Structures are given as C-alpha cells and as structure tokens.
PDB file of C-alpha atoms in Angstrom:
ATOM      1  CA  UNK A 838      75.756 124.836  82.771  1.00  0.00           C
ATOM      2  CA  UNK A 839      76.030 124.858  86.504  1.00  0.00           C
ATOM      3  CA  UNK A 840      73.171 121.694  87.859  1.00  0.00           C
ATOM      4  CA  UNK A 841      72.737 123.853  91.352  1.00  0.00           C
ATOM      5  CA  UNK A 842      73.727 127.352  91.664  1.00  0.00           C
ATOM      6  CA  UNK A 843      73.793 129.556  94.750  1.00  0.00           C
ATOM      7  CA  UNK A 844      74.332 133.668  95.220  1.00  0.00           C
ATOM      8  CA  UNK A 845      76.168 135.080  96.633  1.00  0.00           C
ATOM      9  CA  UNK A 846      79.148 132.697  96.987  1.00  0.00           C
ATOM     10  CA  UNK A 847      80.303 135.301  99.615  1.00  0.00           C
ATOM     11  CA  UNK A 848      78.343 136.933 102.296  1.00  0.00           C
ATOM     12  CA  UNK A 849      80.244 139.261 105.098  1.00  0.00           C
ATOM     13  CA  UNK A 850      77.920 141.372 106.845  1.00  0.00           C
ATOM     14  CA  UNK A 851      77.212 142.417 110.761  1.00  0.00           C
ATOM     15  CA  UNK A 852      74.866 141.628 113.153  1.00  0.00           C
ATOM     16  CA  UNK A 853      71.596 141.841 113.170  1.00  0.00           C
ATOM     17  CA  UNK A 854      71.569 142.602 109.607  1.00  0.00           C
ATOM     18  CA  UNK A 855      69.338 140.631 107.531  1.00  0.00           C
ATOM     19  CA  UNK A 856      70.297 138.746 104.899  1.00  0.00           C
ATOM     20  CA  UNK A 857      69.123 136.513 101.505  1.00  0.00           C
ATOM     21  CA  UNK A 858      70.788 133.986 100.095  1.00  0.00           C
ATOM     22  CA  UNK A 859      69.401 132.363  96.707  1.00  0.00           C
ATOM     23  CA  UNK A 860      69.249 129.023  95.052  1.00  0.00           C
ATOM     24  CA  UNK A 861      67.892 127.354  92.113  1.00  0.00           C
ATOM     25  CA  UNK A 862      69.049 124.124  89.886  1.00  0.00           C
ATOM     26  CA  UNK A 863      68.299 123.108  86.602  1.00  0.00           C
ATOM     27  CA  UNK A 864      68.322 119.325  86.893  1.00  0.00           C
ATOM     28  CA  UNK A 865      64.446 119.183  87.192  1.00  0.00           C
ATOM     29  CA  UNK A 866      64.505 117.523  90.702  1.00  0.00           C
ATOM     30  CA  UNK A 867      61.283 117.773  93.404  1.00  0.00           C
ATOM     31  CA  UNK A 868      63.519 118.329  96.388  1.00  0.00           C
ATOM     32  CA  UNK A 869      65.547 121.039  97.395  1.00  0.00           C
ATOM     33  CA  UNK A 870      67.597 121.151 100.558  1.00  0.00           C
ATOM     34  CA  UNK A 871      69.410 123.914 102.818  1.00  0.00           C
ATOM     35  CA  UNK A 872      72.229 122.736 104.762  1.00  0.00           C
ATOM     36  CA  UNK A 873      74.588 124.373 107.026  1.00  0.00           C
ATOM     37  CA  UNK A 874      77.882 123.700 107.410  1.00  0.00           C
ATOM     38  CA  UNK A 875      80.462 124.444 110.422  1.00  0.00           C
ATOM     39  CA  UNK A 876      84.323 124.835 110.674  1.00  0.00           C
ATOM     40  CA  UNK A 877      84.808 121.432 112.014  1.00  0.00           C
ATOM     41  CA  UNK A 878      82.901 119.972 107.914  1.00  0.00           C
ATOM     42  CA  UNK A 879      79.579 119.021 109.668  1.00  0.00           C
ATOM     43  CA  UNK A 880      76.798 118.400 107.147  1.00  0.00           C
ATOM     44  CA  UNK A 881      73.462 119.316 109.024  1.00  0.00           C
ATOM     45  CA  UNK A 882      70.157 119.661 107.462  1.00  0.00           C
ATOM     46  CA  UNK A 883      68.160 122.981 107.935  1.00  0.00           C
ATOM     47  CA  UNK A 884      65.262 122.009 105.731  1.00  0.00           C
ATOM     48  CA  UNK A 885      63.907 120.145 102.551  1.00  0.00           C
ATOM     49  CA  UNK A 886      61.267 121.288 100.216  1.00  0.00           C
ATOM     50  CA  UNK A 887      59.398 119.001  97.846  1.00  0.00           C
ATOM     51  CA  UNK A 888      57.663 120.517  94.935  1.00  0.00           C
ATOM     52  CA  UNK A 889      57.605 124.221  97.126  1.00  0.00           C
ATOM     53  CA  UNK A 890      56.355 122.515  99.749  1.00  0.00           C
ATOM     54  CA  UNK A 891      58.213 122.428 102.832  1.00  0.00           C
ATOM     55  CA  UNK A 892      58.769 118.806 104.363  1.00  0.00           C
ATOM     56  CA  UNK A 893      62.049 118.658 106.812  1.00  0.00           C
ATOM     57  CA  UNK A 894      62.285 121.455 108.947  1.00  0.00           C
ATOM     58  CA  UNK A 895      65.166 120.468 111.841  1.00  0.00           C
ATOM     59  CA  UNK A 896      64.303 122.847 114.488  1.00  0.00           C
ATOM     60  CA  UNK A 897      66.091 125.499 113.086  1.00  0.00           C
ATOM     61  CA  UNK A 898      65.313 129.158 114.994  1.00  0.00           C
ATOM     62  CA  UNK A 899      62.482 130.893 112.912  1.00  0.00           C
ATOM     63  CA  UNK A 900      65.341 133.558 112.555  1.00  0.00           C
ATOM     64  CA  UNK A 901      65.532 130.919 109.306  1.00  0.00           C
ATOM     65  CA  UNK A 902      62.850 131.084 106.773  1.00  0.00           C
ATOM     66  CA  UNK A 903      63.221 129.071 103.285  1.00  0.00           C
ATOM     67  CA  UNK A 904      60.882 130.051 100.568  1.00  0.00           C
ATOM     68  CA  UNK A 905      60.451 128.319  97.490  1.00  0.00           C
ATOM     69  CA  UNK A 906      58.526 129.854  94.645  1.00  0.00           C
ATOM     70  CA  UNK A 907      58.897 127.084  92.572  1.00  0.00           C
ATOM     71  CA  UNK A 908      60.510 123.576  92.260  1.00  0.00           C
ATOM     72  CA  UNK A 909      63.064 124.783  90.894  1.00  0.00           C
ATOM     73  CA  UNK A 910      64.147 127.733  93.202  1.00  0.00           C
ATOM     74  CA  UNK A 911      64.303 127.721  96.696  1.00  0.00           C
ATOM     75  CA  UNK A 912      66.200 130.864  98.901  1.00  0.00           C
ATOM     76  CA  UNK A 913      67.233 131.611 102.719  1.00  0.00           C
ATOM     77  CA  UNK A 914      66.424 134.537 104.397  1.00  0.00           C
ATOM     78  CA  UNK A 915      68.163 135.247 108.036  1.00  0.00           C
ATOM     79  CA  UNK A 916      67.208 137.827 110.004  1.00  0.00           C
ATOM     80  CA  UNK A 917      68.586 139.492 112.716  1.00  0.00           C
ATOM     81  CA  UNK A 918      71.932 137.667 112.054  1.00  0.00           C
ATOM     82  CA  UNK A 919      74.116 136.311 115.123  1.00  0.00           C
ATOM     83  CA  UNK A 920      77.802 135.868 115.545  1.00  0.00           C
ATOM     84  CA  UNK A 921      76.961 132.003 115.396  1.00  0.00           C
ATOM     85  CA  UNK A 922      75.583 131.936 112.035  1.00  0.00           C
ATOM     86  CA  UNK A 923      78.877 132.307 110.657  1.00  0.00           C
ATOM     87  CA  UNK A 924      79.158 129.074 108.418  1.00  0.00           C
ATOM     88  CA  UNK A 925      78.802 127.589 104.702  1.00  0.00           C
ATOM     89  CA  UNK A 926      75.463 127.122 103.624  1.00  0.00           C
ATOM     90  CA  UNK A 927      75.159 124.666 101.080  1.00  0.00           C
ATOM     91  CA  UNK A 928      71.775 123.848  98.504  1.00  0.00           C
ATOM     92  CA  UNK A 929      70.771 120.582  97.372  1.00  0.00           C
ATOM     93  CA  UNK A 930      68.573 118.898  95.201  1.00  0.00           C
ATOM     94  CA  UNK A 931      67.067 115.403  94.647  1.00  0.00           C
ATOM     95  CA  UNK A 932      65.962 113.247  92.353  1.00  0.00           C
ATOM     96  CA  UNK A 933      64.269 111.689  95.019  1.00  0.00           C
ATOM     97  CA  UNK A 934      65.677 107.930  93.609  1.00  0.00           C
ATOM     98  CA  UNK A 935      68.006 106.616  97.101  1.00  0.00           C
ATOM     99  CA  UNK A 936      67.922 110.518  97.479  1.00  0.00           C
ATOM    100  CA  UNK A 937      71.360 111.291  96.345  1.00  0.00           C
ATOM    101  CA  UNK A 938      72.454 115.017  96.758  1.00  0.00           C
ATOM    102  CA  UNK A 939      73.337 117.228  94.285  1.00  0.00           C
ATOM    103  CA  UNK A 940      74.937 120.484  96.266  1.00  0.00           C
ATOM    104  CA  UNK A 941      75.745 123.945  95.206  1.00  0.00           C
ATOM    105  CA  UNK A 942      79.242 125.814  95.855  1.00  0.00           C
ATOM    106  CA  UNK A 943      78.063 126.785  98.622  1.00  0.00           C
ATOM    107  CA  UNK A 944      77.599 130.402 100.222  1.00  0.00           C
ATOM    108  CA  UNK A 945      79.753 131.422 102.845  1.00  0.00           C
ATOM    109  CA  UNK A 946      78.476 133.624 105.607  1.00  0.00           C
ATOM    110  CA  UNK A 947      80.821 135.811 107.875  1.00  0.00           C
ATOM    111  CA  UNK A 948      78.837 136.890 110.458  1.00  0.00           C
ATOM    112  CA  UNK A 949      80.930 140.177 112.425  1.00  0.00           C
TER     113      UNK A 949
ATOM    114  CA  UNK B1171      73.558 108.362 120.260  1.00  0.00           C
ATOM    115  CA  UNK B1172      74.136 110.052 116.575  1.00  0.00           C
ATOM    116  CA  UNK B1173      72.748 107.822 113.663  1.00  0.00           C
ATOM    117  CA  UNK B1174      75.726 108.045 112.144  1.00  0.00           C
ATOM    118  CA  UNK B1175      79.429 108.267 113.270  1.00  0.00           C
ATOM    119  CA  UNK B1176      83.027 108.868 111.174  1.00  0.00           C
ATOM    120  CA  UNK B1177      86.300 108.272 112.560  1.00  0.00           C
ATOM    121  CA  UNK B1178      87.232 111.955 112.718  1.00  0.00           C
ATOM    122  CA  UNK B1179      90.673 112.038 110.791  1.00  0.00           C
ATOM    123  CA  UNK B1180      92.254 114.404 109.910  1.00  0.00           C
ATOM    124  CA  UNK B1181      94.200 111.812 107.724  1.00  0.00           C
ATOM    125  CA  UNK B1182      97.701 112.460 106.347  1.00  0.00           C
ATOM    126  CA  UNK B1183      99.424 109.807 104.211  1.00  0.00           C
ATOM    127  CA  UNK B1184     101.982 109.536 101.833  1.00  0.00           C
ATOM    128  CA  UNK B1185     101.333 109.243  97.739  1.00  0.00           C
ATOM    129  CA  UNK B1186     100.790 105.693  97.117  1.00  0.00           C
ATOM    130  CA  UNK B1187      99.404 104.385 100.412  1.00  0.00           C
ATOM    131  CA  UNK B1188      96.065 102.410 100.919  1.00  0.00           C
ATOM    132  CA  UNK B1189      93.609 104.728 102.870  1.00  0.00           C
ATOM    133  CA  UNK B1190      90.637 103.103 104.955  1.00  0.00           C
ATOM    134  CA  UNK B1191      87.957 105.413 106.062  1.00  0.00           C
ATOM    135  CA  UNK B1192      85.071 104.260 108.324  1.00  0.00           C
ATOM    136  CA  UNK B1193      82.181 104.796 109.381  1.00  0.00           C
ATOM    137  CA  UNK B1194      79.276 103.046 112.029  1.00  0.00           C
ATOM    138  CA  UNK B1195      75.636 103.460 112.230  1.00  0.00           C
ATOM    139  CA  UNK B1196      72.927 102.692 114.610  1.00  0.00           C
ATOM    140  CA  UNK B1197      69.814 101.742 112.650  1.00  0.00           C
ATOM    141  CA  UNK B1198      69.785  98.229 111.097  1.00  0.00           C
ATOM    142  CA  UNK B1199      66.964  98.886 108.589  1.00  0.00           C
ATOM    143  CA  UNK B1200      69.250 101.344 106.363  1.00  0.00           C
ATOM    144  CA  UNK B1201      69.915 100.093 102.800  1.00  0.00           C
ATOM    145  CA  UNK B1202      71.850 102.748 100.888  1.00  0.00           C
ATOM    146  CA  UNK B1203      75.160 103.748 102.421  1.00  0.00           C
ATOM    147  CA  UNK B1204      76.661 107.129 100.335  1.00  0.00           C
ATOM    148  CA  UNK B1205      80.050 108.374 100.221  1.00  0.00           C
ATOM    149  CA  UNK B1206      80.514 111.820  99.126  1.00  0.00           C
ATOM    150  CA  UNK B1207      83.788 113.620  98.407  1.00  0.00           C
ATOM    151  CA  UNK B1208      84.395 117.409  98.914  1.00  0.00           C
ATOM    152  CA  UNK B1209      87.553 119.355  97.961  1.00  0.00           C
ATOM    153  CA  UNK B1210      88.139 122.602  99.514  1.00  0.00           C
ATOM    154  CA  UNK B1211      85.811 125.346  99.036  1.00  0.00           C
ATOM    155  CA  UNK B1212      83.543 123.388  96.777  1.00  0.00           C
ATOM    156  CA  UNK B1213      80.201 121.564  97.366  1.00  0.00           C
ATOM    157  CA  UNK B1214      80.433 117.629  98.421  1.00  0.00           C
ATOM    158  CA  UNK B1215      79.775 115.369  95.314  1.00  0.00           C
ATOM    159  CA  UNK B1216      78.195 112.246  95.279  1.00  0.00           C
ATOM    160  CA  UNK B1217      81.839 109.672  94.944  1.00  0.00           C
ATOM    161  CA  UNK B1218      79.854 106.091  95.154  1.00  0.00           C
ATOM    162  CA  UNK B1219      77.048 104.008  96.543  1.00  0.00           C
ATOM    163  CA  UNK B1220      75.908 100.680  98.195  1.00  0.00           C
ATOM    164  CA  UNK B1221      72.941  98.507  98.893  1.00  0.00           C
ATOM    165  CA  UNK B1222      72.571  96.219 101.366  1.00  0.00           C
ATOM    166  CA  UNK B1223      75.876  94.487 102.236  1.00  0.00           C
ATOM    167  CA  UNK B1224      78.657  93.943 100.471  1.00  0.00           C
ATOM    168  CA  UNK B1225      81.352  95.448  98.321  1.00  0.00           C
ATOM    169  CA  UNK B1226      81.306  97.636  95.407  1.00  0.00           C
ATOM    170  CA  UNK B1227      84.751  98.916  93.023  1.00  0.00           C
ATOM    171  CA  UNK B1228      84.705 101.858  91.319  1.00  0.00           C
ATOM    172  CA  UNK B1229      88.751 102.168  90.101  1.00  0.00           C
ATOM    173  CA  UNK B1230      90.829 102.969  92.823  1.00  0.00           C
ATOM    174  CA  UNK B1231      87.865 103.115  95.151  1.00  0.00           C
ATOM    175  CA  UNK B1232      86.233 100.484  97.087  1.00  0.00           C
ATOM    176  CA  UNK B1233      82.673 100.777  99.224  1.00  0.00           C
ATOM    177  CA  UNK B1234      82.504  98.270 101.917  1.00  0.00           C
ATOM    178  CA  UNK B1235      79.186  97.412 104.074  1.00  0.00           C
ATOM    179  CA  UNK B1236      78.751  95.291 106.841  1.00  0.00           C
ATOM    180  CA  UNK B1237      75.246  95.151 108.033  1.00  0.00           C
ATOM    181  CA  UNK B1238      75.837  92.441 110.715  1.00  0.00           C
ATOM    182  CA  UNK B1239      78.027  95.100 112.032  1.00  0.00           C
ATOM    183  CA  UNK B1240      76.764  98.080 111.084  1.00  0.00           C
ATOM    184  CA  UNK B1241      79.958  99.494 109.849  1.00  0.00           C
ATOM    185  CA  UNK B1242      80.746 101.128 106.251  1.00  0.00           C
ATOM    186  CA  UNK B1243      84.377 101.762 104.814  1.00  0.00           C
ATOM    187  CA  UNK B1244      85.625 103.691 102.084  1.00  0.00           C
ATOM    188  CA  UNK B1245      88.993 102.041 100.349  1.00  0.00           C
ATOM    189  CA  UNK B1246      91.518 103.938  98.243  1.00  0.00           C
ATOM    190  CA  UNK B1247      94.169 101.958  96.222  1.00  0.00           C
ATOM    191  CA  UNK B1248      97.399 103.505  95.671  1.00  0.00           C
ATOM    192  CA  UNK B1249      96.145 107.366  96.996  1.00  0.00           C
ATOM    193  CA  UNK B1250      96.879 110.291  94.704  1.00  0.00           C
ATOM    194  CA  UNK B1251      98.127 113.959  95.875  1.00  0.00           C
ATOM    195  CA  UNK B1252      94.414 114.658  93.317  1.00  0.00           C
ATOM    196  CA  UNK B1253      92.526 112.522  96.227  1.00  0.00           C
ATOM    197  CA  UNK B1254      93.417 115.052  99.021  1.00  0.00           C
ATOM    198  CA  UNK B1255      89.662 116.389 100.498  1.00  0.00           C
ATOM    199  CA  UNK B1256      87.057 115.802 103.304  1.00  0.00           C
ATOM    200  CA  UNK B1257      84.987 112.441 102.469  1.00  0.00           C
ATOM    201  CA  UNK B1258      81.607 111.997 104.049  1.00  0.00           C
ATOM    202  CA  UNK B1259      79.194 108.903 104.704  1.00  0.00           C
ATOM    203  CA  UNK B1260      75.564 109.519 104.198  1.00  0.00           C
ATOM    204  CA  UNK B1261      72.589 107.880 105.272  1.00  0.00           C
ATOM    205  CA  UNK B1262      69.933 108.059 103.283  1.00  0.00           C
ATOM    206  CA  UNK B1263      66.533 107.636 105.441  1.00  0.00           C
ATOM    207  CA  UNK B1264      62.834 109.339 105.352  1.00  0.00           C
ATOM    208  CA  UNK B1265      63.477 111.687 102.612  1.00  0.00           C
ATOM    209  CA  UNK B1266      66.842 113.376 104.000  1.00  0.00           C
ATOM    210  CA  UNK B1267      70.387 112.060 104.375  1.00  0.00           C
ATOM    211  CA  UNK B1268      72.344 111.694 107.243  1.00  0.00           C
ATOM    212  CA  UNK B1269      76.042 112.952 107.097  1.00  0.00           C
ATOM    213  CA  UNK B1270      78.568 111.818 108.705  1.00  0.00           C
ATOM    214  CA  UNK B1271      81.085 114.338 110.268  1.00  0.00           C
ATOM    215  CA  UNK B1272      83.953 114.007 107.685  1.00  0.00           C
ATOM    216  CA  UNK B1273      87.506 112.958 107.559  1.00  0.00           C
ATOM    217  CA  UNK B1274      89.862 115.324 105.911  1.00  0.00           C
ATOM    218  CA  UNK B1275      92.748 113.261 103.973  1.00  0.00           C
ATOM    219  CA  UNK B1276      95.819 114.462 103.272  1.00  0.00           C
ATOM    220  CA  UNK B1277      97.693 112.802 100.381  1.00  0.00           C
ATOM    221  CA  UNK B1278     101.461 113.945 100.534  1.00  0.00           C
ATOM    222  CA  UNK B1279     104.221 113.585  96.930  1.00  0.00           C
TER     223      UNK B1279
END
C-alpha cells in the first residue's frame, strides 16, 4: 500500500496547456506539501496545506493553484504552462511531530 | 544568505571508502537536523535524525551536529555500490523544512 501516491508519474505536454497533477496519502497526516524539484536536485517548497487549509504559500506565480478537498488529498493545477516549469514535482505529508516528510514518486513534468 | 547550505558534490568514491557529507546553517535556534536519501527517480526518504548537538549511529551511518558551529555531517562506514544517490539536509523550522541542495554520491565496485 503506497503511504503517498501521485498521478501521473509522467506529464509531457506543450505550452500553455493546462495541466493537473493529483495527490493523496493514506498515512492520516494534517499536512500536505507540493514541492518542486529542478535538474540540479533542489528541494523547494511551493506550498503546505494543513487540514485543507492552505498555510505556506512561497510566492509561487498564481499560474500555481493547490486545492485540497480533504486532508487526505491535495492536487496541482498549472495553467498556461511555460518552458520553465519543466521539473519533478514531488507531494509530501506530515505528521506534524519534528515535521518529517513523507514524499511521493514524484511527477515529472516536460514542459515543450 | 540561504538558511541552509550543502557542499555540492557530485561525490564519486570507491566501494569501501568512508564518505563525509556536510552541511552549514545560519540560524542558531534550529533543533532537528534531517538527512534524507533519494535514489534516482524516486521520492527522498527520511535516512536519520538529530536533536540538538551531538552524534547519533544508525549502522553504517553516522549524524553529526555541531551547534557551536553550525555545521551538520552525514558519515558512511565502509560505502556500498547500494548507497549510490543524492542525500539531502533538512531543516525543519515553522511548519516546513528547509532542504539543502544535495550531493549526489557515487559508490564505484
């Protein structure tokens, strides 16, 4: 039973498409996190929700919007995609406890 | 100034050696210091934990904290071809972690 699962794992699409990508994890954490990740491994946070409310949002363009119906879900939509949203976008979850990360496969966006 | 800084790597090292992997941050209240491990095309995963300073053993692996210097390390013992991936320090601080950049090791038979 996979703790945090994202869809697609693969996303290759053009610009200025919009796009979904979905989330949800069965370890009965609060938190849920989107990250994005670059070529070059860095880990930066996008935003955190806490019991579908959103708490972190890290000035990401409002291109971006999270929605989480529940605690247990939370998905990415992008719209109007750019060339430099090409990257692996990972989700998270947290017990909350020294708020260790529990992270999804990760989805990985090929922006042409 | 970034709150938290890893020596970039990449790493390569042959089967066997000690690795050392380090990282510095810049705020002195911080008490958990994270190390996550992530193989290729797969999600990090948590790998071990400190508080406060000291050291911690886990097997082969060894989490290392100096507060007075603000400077975390990551030891492996006697590397494995298995331990080959991108490690990351994390900060954990007002409800998000901080990630380090990452140093990709290399563990060569």
């Amino acid at each position: 039973d996979t703790a945090v699962s994202q869809t697609p794992k693969y996303l290759v699409t053009q610009m200025g498409n919009d796009k979904s990508i979905k989330c949800e994890q069965n370890l009965g954490h609060d938190t849920m996190y989107w990250y994005k990740q670059d070529s070059k491994k860095f880990l930066k946070i996008m935003f955190s929700y806490n019991n579908k409310e959103l708490i972190i949002n890290e000035t990401v363009p409002n291109r971006f919007s999270p929605k989480s119906p529940d605690k247990a879900h939370l998905n990415l939509h992008i719209n109007s995609l750019e060339l430099g949203d090409s990257a692996v976008y990972f989700c998270a979850s947290s017990p909350g406890q020294k708020n260790i990360q529990y992270f999804g496969a990760g989805t990985r966006l090929s922006v042409l | 100034q970034k709150e938290v800084e890893q020596d970039p790597g990449p790493l390569s090292v042959p089967e066997g050696a000690i690795v050392s992997l380090n990282c510095t941050y810049s705020n002195s209240a911080f008490q958990y210091f994270m190390w996550y491990r992530q193989y290729s095309r797969k999600g990090p995963e948590l790998l071990m934990y400190t508080y406060s300073s000291g050291n911690k053993e886990d097997g082969r692996f060894t989490a290392q904290v100096d507060k007075s210097s603000k400077y975390i390390s990551l030891f492996i013992r006697d590397s494995q071809p298995s331990d080959s991936a991108t490690y990351l320090c994390a900060i954990p601080s007002g409800g998000k972690s901080t990630f380090g950049d990452g140093t990709t090791l290399t563990v060569k038979p």
